[in-house]
Amino acid sequence: MSPSSRDTAEGAGWGGKEPGSYRELMPGQVEKLSWLNPRTLWAARNGVLASWFGDPTGATRDRWVETARAAGAPADKVIRRDGPDSFSFMVIGDTGEGDGPQYAVVPGFLQMSKDTDFAVLASDVVYPVGSADGYGTKFYRPYQDYPAPIYAIPGNHDWYDDLHGFMRAFGGAAPPAPAPRPRPLTRAWLRTLLWHRPRTPDEQGLAEARELRSSPAQQGVQPGPYWAIDAGPVRIVGIDTGLLGTVDAAQGRWLREVSKGPVPKILVTGSPLYVDAEHHPCPIEGGGTVDDVVRDPENHYVAAIGGDIHNYQRYPVDVDGRTVQYVVCGGGGAFMHATHTIPRVDVAGVTEADFRCYPLRGDSLAFYSGLYARRTRLRRLFRLTEAEAAAVVARRLGIPLTRTGGPPTPVTRRGRLVATLLGAARRPDRTARVRLPVRKTYTQLFSPGSATYSPPFFKSFLRVDVTPDAVRLRCYAATGNREQELNPPVEDEVVIPLS
């Protein structure tokens, strides 16, 4: 087994001797996506408009569901897969920026998925706005050699195109009838005036892209943006949390109905329920939350996997004497969200001893210190080695080092300053003398995808193996280095009993 980031710095990808082969998979011309570009931000404005003028995604979703039903989709939205009681599937989240970090995941993903039955994309398939024209280089090309069906749940970025690109790729559905025009001078009317609308796609280019995943074994049309899959001894339930991380009333009724019964279930959602040491139960329109459904012992959920946040986290939460594994799986390609900003974990009975994340907080801080050093050209100030970063994070949080061995690394005043500037978390019982407003904003300033062209990328994906007795979940790393391509390291593993 290849050493992981929890074992050695080399296992984390630092000092890689040979770059990976992923560049051979990439198109000749790569779109440079930057979240600092005003044009990108303007195109992605629908989330802000929905929060200001009301969220229309519930009504739009209903129209997509009706269109899919008219085309023959099952009314209960359940995909029934015939097969043995033991099977495997992959989960990968927040994939589609179409650049080096996304393609760096592909070799290891293909290596570890050879005998799997299907894959699930958890949130944000195509950035920045989910347009159909982006699917060629951001979906069909990178996953053309995955031989099985791929199902998906949309993220907020897929909704910036009103799901037109998403449903063409995964639902095979024609666009629904347009919404009725709102009355003038209402909030809905103002929203409609400013709303980003899907562009007419390049039909020839889209048809050519689809040929990359055209074999019968790769096809898996889904009944809408939310669905369930019955496979072996479990039911996998995928929900669509739209633009604002909520569930509409109609989908909420379906979720409660499809969750009933003794069959063990795994939730896949675009909005994780536990993330960054906080609980986000996900409200359902009309009352209640998604986590209420997951926690209900009559529903028999064993895990809840969410995308949207671009890293890996796991919280084993005790729910009335049984453990539900809450997982963040958004490291499939988009820019890496920092983990060094995660405070010392103490939520729902989960402590640091139970919590897992990838990248490790120290590696996250070292990664961002290098990014800031390049962007500001203040290398002597910002650049921390992985050992320096790990030491200062351990000191600030009061936790032991994950990687041990070798002489201890001193924590310097410069290291403490850099950690503060880059938003590194502190122990709850310690408050900074000066509070800087960087923790919530710095990734928006210095986390564009175009900034991370060289390994290690700290990407990840999941393999889930199911038997009648247990679910085995493994998180694999993708760094962009050749060594980790050939033998992807296991960064975390948990076995969930189904009894």
mmCIF file of N, CA and C in Angstrom, residues 61 164 242 244 386 425 461 475 478 485:
data_model
loop_
_atom_site.group_PDB
_atom_site.id
_atom_site.type_symbol
_atom_site.label_atom_id
_atom_site.label_comp_id
_atom_site.label_asym_id
_atom_site.label_seq_id
_atom_site.Cartn_x
_atom_site.Cartn_y
_atom_site.Cartn_z
ATOM 1 N N ARG A 61 -37.488 23.013 -10.918
ATOM 2 C CA ARG A 61 -37.251 21.580 -10.705
ATOM 3 C C ARG A 61 -38.507 20.770 -11.008
ATOM 4 N N HIS A 164 -30.127 23.152 -17.601
ATOM 5 C CA HIS A 164 -30.231 22.770 -19.008
ATOM 6 C C HIS A 164 -29.073 21.861 -19.412
ATOM 7 N N GLY A 242 -30.302 22.608 -4.880
ATOM 8 C CA GLY A 242 -30.523 23.826 -5.637
ATOM 9 C C GLY A 242 -29.479 24.904 -5.460
ATOM 10 N N LEU A 244 -29.533 27.432 -3.118
ATOM 11 C CA LEU A 244 -29.330 27.961 -1.765
ATOM 12 C C LEU A 244 -29.168 26.891 -0.701
ATOM 13 N N GLU A 386 6.032 22.221 4.758
ATOM 14 C CA GLU A 386 4.949 21.412 5.311
ATOM 15 C C GLU A 386 5.172 21.112 6.792
ATOM 16 N N ALA A 425 -7.306 28.178 12.098
ATOM 17 C CA ALA A 425 -8.180 28.144 13.264
ATOM 18 C C ALA A 425 -7.368 28.113 14.551
ATOM 19 N N PHE A 461 -11.245 11.212 -4.029
ATOM 20 C CA PHE A 461 -12.474 10.547 -4.482
ATOM 21 C C PHE A 461 -12.728 9.359 -3.569
ATOM 22 N N CYS A 475 -11.396 6.721 1.133
ATOM 23 C CA CYS A 475 -11.045 7.976 0.476
ATOM 24 C C CYS A 475 -9.639 7.843 -0.092
ATOM 25 N N ALA A 478 -5.440 12.067 -4.785
ATOM 26 C CA ALA A 478 -4.871 12.334 -6.103
ATOM 27 C C ALA A 478 -4.045 13.606 -5.978
ATOM 28 N N GLU A 485 -0.495 8.367 -8.783
ATOM 29 C CA GLU A 485 -1.340 7.896 -9.882
ATOM 30 C C GLU A 485 -1.326 6.378 -9.965
#
